[in-house]
Amino acid sequence: MVDVLLGLQWGDEGKGKIADYLTPNYDIVARFQGGPNAGHSLHFNGQKFVLNTVPSGIFRDNCLNVIGNGVVADPVRLQGEIEKLILAGVDVKSKLLISKKAHIILPTHRILDAANEASKGDKKIGSTLRGIGPTYMDKTGRNGLRIGDIISPTFEIQYRELVLKHLKLIQNLSYTDFDLAALETPFFESLDFLRTFQLIDSEYYLNDALKQGKKILAEGAQGSLLDIDFGSYPYVTSSNTTAGGVCTGLGIPPRAIRKVIGIFKAYCTRVGSGPFPSELMDETGEQLRQQGNEFGATTGRPRRTGWLDLPALHYSVMINGVNELIMMKSDVLSGFEEVKVCTSYKVNGVETTQMPFEVVSASIEPIYESFEGWKDDLTIIRDFNNLPDSFKSYCHQISERSGCKIDIISVGPDREETIKC
Ligand code: GDP
Ligand code: IMO
Ligand code: MG
C-alpha cells in the first residue's frame, strides 16, 4: 500500500523531518513531483542535511528511495547532492533509483526561468530560478528530454535541437546575462555521473513492490497552495503538489493509496510572491520569523510569516482527502501573549470561509479569532498530556474546524522532538 505525505500550505511545512521520522515504517520512499526548488531539512544525531531531489528516506537502512517520473531533475544539482550524501557515508548507489521518465532540467531551462522572471517586472512569481517552470512547459509541450534519454546514442543531437529552440526564446526575451558554455561542461559531466546509477522503469518497479506487499511512502514537495491547479494561480509552482499528483507522478493506481497525511505549520509562511491573507507585516510577523528561523532551506530568502489560515487549511484537507494531520513548529508559538487564527475572509466586503477564485486582485480581509498564548518550552515535552492546556485547546480547535484529527505534533527540528497524540 501507499501512504501519501504532503504539505498543506505554501511549502516548507517540515515534510523532510516527518518523512525521515516516518520512514522506519516503510520499505520505499518515492518523490512524486517537483524538483530542486524543494529544500527538505532533516536533523538527527546532531547533524543537519537539506535534500532537494533525493527522497527523505535516504538516511535509513533498508529503505529504498525512488525519484519518480513526475519529478524534474537537474543532473548537476543531483550530482552535488549525491556526492554530499556519499561523503556523509550514505550508500546512495544501492539505495537510490531514478525513473527513466523523470524530465531533465537543462542549463537553458534555468536561463529561461531567469529570463521569464526578468521580463515580468513587478509581476514576478519569486521563482527559485531552478528551471522548474520551463522544464514542465517542455514536458507538457512534448519537447522535453528524460533521464532515460541520457543512455541513448542520439542524446546529444536531441539536446542540441532543444537548446536551439530555447536560445530563440531567450533571444525573444532580450536576455543576455548568461554563459551557456560554462554551464554545459558540468552538465555533461553530471550525465556521465548519473549513467552509473540505477535508472529504472519506476512504474513497473513500484507496482511490483505493491504486489509483494511492500509499503511505500509517497513524498510530496512544495505545498497544496502552490499546486498548479488549486494554488493561488499564477503565483504557484508548475506541478500538481496535491494528492492527484501521486498517481500521475509515480504511475500507481488510486486504489493503492491507504491514507493521506497532511502537514501544516502551527502558523503560516510563504516564500516568493502571491496572496497571503493572514500575512503579518509587523513586529509579530518578525517575531515569528526569528523564533521559527524562517529563512529558505534552498535559497536562504526570508520567508513571509502570518497566523494560521483555517479556510486555506480546510481547503487543502478537502482537495487532498487528508485523513491524518501533523502540526509542525508548535514550539515556535511559545511566548506570544495571544495566538490568532484566521477563521474566515471578507472578500470585497462579503464574509466567506471558501478560497475565492480571484485571489490576486480581490481585497481579502482576514477575520481572526484569538487564543490565550502559552509560555512553556515545548521542545522538551514528549507526552501529549504534558502540553500546556491553552496549547491543547488551540490544537482541539484546529482539528474541529479543519475536519481532521491531529496525529503528530512536532516541537522541534530534530527527529526526537516529536509527540504522537
Ligand atoms: P520542507 O520543505 O517541508 O521539508 O521544510 P523545510 O525543511 O524547508 O523547512 C522547515 C524548517 O523547519 C527546517 O529548518 C526544519 O529543520 C525546521 N523544523 C521542522 N520541524 C520543526 C519544528 O517542529 N520546530 C522547529 N522549531 N523547527 C522545525
Ligand atoms: P519545499 O518542497 C516553499 C515557491 C517559490 C515561488 C513559487 C514558484 O521545500 O516545500 P518555482 O521555483 O517552483 O518556479 O517557484 O513556488 N516554491 C516554494 N516555496 N517551499 C518550496 O519547496 C518551494 N518550491 C517552490 O518561492 O514562489
Ligand atoms: Mg523546504
CSV table of C-alpha atoms in Angstrom, one decimal, residues 103-324:
chain,number,residue,atom,x,y,z
A,103,HIS,CA,12.3,15.0,-17.1
A,104,ILE,CA,15.7,16.7,-17.2
A,105,ILE,CA,16.3,20.3,-16.3
A,106,LEU,CA,18.8,21.6,-18.9
A,107,PRO,CA,21.1,24.6,-18.3
A,108,THR,CA,18.9,26.6,-20.8
A,109,HIS,CA,15.8,25.8,-18.7
A,110,ARG,CA,17.5,27.7,-15.9
A,111,ILE,CA,18.4,30.5,-18.2
A,112,LEU,CA,14.8,30.6,-19.4
A,113,ASP,CA,13.5,30.7,-15.9
A,114,ALA,CA,15.7,33.8,-15.2
A,115,ALA,CA,14.7,35.4,-18.5
A,116,ASN,CA,11.0,34.9,-17.9
A,117,GLU,CA,11.2,36.3,-14.3
A,118,ALA,CA,13.2,39.3,-15.5
A,119,SER,CA,10.6,40.0,-18.2
A,120,LYS,CA,7.7,40.0,-15.6
A,121,GLY,CA,8.7,43.2,-13.8
A,122,ASP,CA,6.6,43.7,-10.7
A,123,LYS,CA,4.6,40.5,-11.5
A,124,LYS,CA,7.4,38.2,-10.7
A,125,ILE,CA,6.5,34.8,-9.2
A,126,GLY,CA,9.5,34.8,-7.0
A,127,SER,CA,10.6,31.5,-8.6
A,128,THR,CA,13.6,29.7,-7.1
A,129,LEU,CA,15.1,30.1,-10.6
A,130,ARG,CA,15.9,26.3,-10.7
A,131,GLY,CA,14.4,25.9,-14.2
A,132,ILE,CA,11.2,24.2,-12.9
A,133,GLY,CA,8.6,26.1,-14.9
A,134,PRO,CA,10.4,25.9,-18.3
A,135,THR,CA,11.1,22.2,-17.8
A,136,TYR,CA,7.4,21.3,-17.0
A,137,MET,CA,6.5,23.5,-20.0
A,138,ASP,CA,8.6,21.4,-22.2
A,139,LYS,CA,7.2,18.3,-20.7
A,140,THR,CA,3.6,19.3,-21.4
A,141,GLY,CA,4.6,20.9,-24.7
A,142,ARG,CA,6.1,17.5,-25.7
A,143,ASN,CA,9.6,18.7,-26.3
A,144,GLY,CA,11.3,17.5,-23.1
A,145,LEU,CA,14.3,15.2,-22.5
A,146,ARG,CA,14.0,12.5,-20.0
A,147,ILE,CA,16.5,10.7,-17.7
A,148,GLY,CA,16.1,7.5,-19.9
A,149,ASP,CA,17.3,9.6,-22.9
A,150,ILE,CA,20.8,10.0,-21.5
A,151,ILE,CA,21.7,6.4,-22.4
A,152,SER,CA,20.6,6.9,-26.0
A,153,PRO,CA,23.4,7.4,-28.6
A,154,THR,CA,21.4,10.3,-30.1
A,155,PHE,CA,21.1,12.2,-26.8
A,156,GLU,CA,23.5,14.9,-27.8
A,157,ILE,CA,21.6,15.6,-31.1
A,158,GLN,CA,18.3,15.8,-29.2
A,159,TYR,CA,19.9,18.1,-26.7
A,160,ARG,CA,21.3,20.5,-29.3
A,161,GLU,CA,17.9,20.7,-31.1
A,162,LEU,CA,16.1,21.6,-27.8
A,163,VAL,CA,18.8,24.1,-26.9
A,164,LEU,CA,18.4,25.9,-30.3
A,165,LYS,CA,14.7,26.3,-29.5
A,166,HIS,CA,15.5,27.7,-26.1
A,167,LEU,CA,18.1,30.1,-27.4
A,168,LYS,CA,15.4,31.6,-29.7
A,169,LEU,CA,13.0,32.1,-26.8
A,170,ILE,CA,15.8,33.6,-24.7
A,171,GLN,CA,16.6,36.0,-27.5
A,172,ASN,CA,13.0,37.0,-27.8
A,173,LEU,CA,13.1,38.0,-24.2
A,174,SER,CA,16.2,40.1,-24.9
A,175,TYR,CA,18.0,38.3,-22.1
A,176,THR,CA,21.8,38.1,-22.4
A,177,ASP,CA,23.1,37.7,-18.9
A,178,PHE,CA,24.4,34.1,-19.3
A,179,ASP,CA,27.3,31.9,-20.3
A,180,LEU,CA,25.9,28.7,-21.7
A,181,ALA,CA,29.3,27.1,-22.4
A,182,ALA,CA,30.3,27.4,-18.7
A,183,LEU,CA,27.1,25.7,-17.7
A,184,GLU,CA,27.4,22.9,-20.3
A,185,THR,CA,30.7,21.4,-19.1
A,186,PRO,CA,29.4,20.5,-15.6
A,187,PHE,CA,26.1,19.4,-17.2
A,188,PHE,CA,27.7,16.8,-19.5
A,189,GLU,CA,29.9,15.6,-16.6
A,190,SER,CA,26.9,15.1,-14.4
A,191,LEU,CA,25.2,13.0,-17.1
A,192,ASP,CA,28.3,10.7,-17.0
A,193,PHE,CA,27.9,10.5,-13.2
A,194,LEU,CA,24.2,9.7,-13.4
A,195,ARG,CA,24.7,7.0,-16.0
A,196,THR,CA,26.4,4.9,-13.3
A,197,PHE,CA,23.2,5.0,-11.2
A,198,GLN,CA,20.1,2.7,-11.3
A,199,LEU,CA,17.8,4.3,-14.0
A,200,ILE,CA,14.6,2.3,-13.8
A,201,ASP,CA,11.1,1.9,-15.2
A,202,SER,CA,9.8,3.1,-11.9
A,203,GLU,CA,6.1,2.5,-12.6
A,204,TYR,CA,6.9,-1.3,-13.0
A,205,TYR,CA,9.2,-1.2,-10.1
A,206,LEU,CA,6.6,0.4,-7.7
A,207,ASN,CA,3.7,-1.8,-8.9
A,208,ASP,CA,5.8,-4.9,-8.4
A,209,ALA,CA,6.7,-3.7,-5.0
A,210,LEU,CA,3.0,-3.2,-4.2
A,211,LYS,CA,2.2,-6.8,-5.4
A,212,GLN,CA,4.9,-8.0,-3.0
A,213,GLY,CA,3.1,-6.2,-0.1
A,214,LYS,CA,5.8,-3.5,0.3
A,215,LYS,CA,4.9,-0.3,2.0
A,216,ILE,CA,5.6,2.9,0.0
A,217,LEU,CA,5.6,6.5,1.3
A,218,ALA,CA,4.9,9.0,-1.5
A,219,GLU,CA,6.7,12.2,-0.6
A,220,GLY,CA,5.5,15.5,-1.9
A,221,ALA,CA,7.3,18.7,-2.4
A,222,GLN,CA,6.1,22.3,-2.1
A,223,GLY,CA,2.6,22.7,-0.7
A,224,SER,CA,-1.1,22.4,-1.7
A,225,LEU,CA,-1.5,26.2,-2.1
A,226,LEU,CA,1.3,26.2,-4.7
A,227,ASP,CA,-0.5,23.5,-6.8
A,228,ILE,CA,-0.7,24.4,-10.5
A,229,ASP,CA,-4.5,23.8,-10.5
A,230,PHE,CA,-5.6,24.6,-6.9
A,231,GLY,CA,-3.0,27.1,-5.7
A,232,SER,CA,-3.1,30.8,-5.8
A,233,TYR,CA,-2.6,30.9,-9.6
A,234,PRO,CA,-0.4,32.2,-11.2
A,235,TYR,CA,1.7,32.5,-8.1
A,236,VAL,CA,2.2,28.8,-7.9
A,237,THR,CA,4.8,26.1,-8.9
A,238,SER,CA,4.4,24.1,-12.2
A,239,SER,CA,3.3,20.7,-10.9
A,240,ASN,CA,0.4,19.0,-9.0
A,241,THR,CA,1.5,19.1,-5.5
A,242,THR,CA,-1.8,17.7,-4.3
A,243,ALA,CA,-2.8,14.0,-3.9
A,244,GLY,CA,-3.8,13.7,-7.6
A,245,GLY,CA,-0.1,14.2,-8.4
A,246,VAL,CA,0.8,10.9,-6.7
A,247,CYS,CA,-0.9,8.7,-9.3
A,248,THR,CA,0.5,10.5,-12.3
A,249,GLY,CA,3.9,11.2,-10.7
A,250,LEU,CA,4.5,7.6,-9.7
A,251,GLY,CA,2.3,5.5,-12.0
A,252,ILE,CA,0.4,3.8,-9.2
A,253,PRO,CA,-3.4,3.4,-9.1
A,254,PRO,CA,-5.6,5.5,-6.8
A,255,ARG,CA,-6.9,2.3,-5.0
A,256,ALA,CA,-3.3,1.6,-3.8
A,257,ILE,CA,-3.5,4.7,-1.6
A,258,ARG,CA,-4.3,3.9,2.0
A,259,LYS,CA,-4.1,7.3,3.7
A,260,VAL,CA,-3.1,10.9,3.0
A,261,ILE,CA,-1.0,12.5,5.7
A,262,GLY,CA,-1.2,16.3,5.6
A,263,ILE,CA,1.5,18.5,7.2
A,264,PHE,CA,1.0,22.1,8.3
A,265,LYS,CA,2.8,24.6,10.4
A,266,ALA,CA,1.1,25.9,13.5
A,267,TYR,CA,1.2,29.3,11.7
A,268,CYS,CA,1.8,30.2,8.0
A,269,THR,CA,4.8,31.1,5.9
A,270,ARG,CA,5.2,31.8,2.2
A,271,VAL,CA,8.4,32.4,0.1
A,272,GLY,CA,8.1,34.4,-3.1
A,273,SER,CA,5.2,36.5,-4.4
A,274,GLY,CA,1.5,36.0,-4.3
A,275,PRO,CA,-1.5,36.4,-2.0
A,276,PHE,CA,-1.2,35.6,1.7
A,277,PRO,CA,-4.3,36.8,3.5
A,278,SER,CA,-3.1,36.3,7.1
A,279,GLU,CA,0.4,37.8,6.5
A,280,LEU,CA,1.8,39.9,9.3
A,281,MET,CA,3.9,42.8,8.2
A,282,ASP,CA,4.5,44.0,11.8
A,283,GLU,CA,6.7,43.1,14.8
A,284,THR,CA,4.6,39.9,15.5
A,285,GLY,CA,5.5,38.7,11.9
A,286,GLU,CA,9.1,39.5,12.6
A,287,GLN,CA,9.0,37.6,15.9
A,288,LEU,CA,7.5,34.5,14.1
A,289,ARG,CA,10.3,34.7,11.5
A,290,GLN,CA,13.0,34.9,14.2
A,291,GLN,CA,11.6,32.3,16.5
A,292,GLY,CA,10.8,30.0,13.6
A,293,ASN,CA,14.1,30.7,11.9
A,294,GLU,CA,12.0,31.3,8.7
A,295,PHE,CA,14.7,31.6,6.1
A,296,GLY,CA,14.6,29.3,3.0
A,297,ALA,CA,16.4,26.0,3.1
A,298,THR,CA,17.1,26.3,-0.7
A,299,THR,CA,17.6,30.0,-1.4
A,300,GLY,CA,18.1,31.5,2.1
A,301,ARG,CA,15.4,34.0,1.4
A,302,PRO,CA,13.5,35.3,4.4
A,303,ARG,CA,10.0,33.7,4.5
A,304,ARG,CA,6.9,35.8,4.8
A,305,THR,CA,5.0,34.9,8.0
A,306,GLY,CA,1.5,35.1,9.4
A,307,TRP,CA,-1.1,33.4,11.6
A,308,LEU,CA,-2.7,30.1,10.7
A,309,ASP,CA,-5.2,30.3,7.9
A,310,LEU,CA,-8.1,27.9,8.6
A,311,PRO,CA,-10.1,28.4,5.4
A,312,ALA,CA,-6.9,27.6,3.5
A,313,LEU,CA,-6.2,24.6,5.7
A,314,HIS,CA,-9.7,23.3,5.3
A,315,TYR,CA,-9.5,23.7,1.5
A,316,SER,CA,-6.2,21.7,1.4
A,317,VAL,CA,-7.7,18.9,3.6
A,318,MET,CA,-10.6,18.7,1.2
A,319,ILE,CA,-8.6,18.7,-2.0
A,320,ASN,CA,-6.2,16.0,-0.8
A,321,GLY,CA,-8.7,13.9,1.2
A,322,VAL,CA,-6.4,14.2,4.2
A,323,ASN,CA,-7.0,11.5,6.9
A,324,GLU,CA,-4.3,12.5,9.3
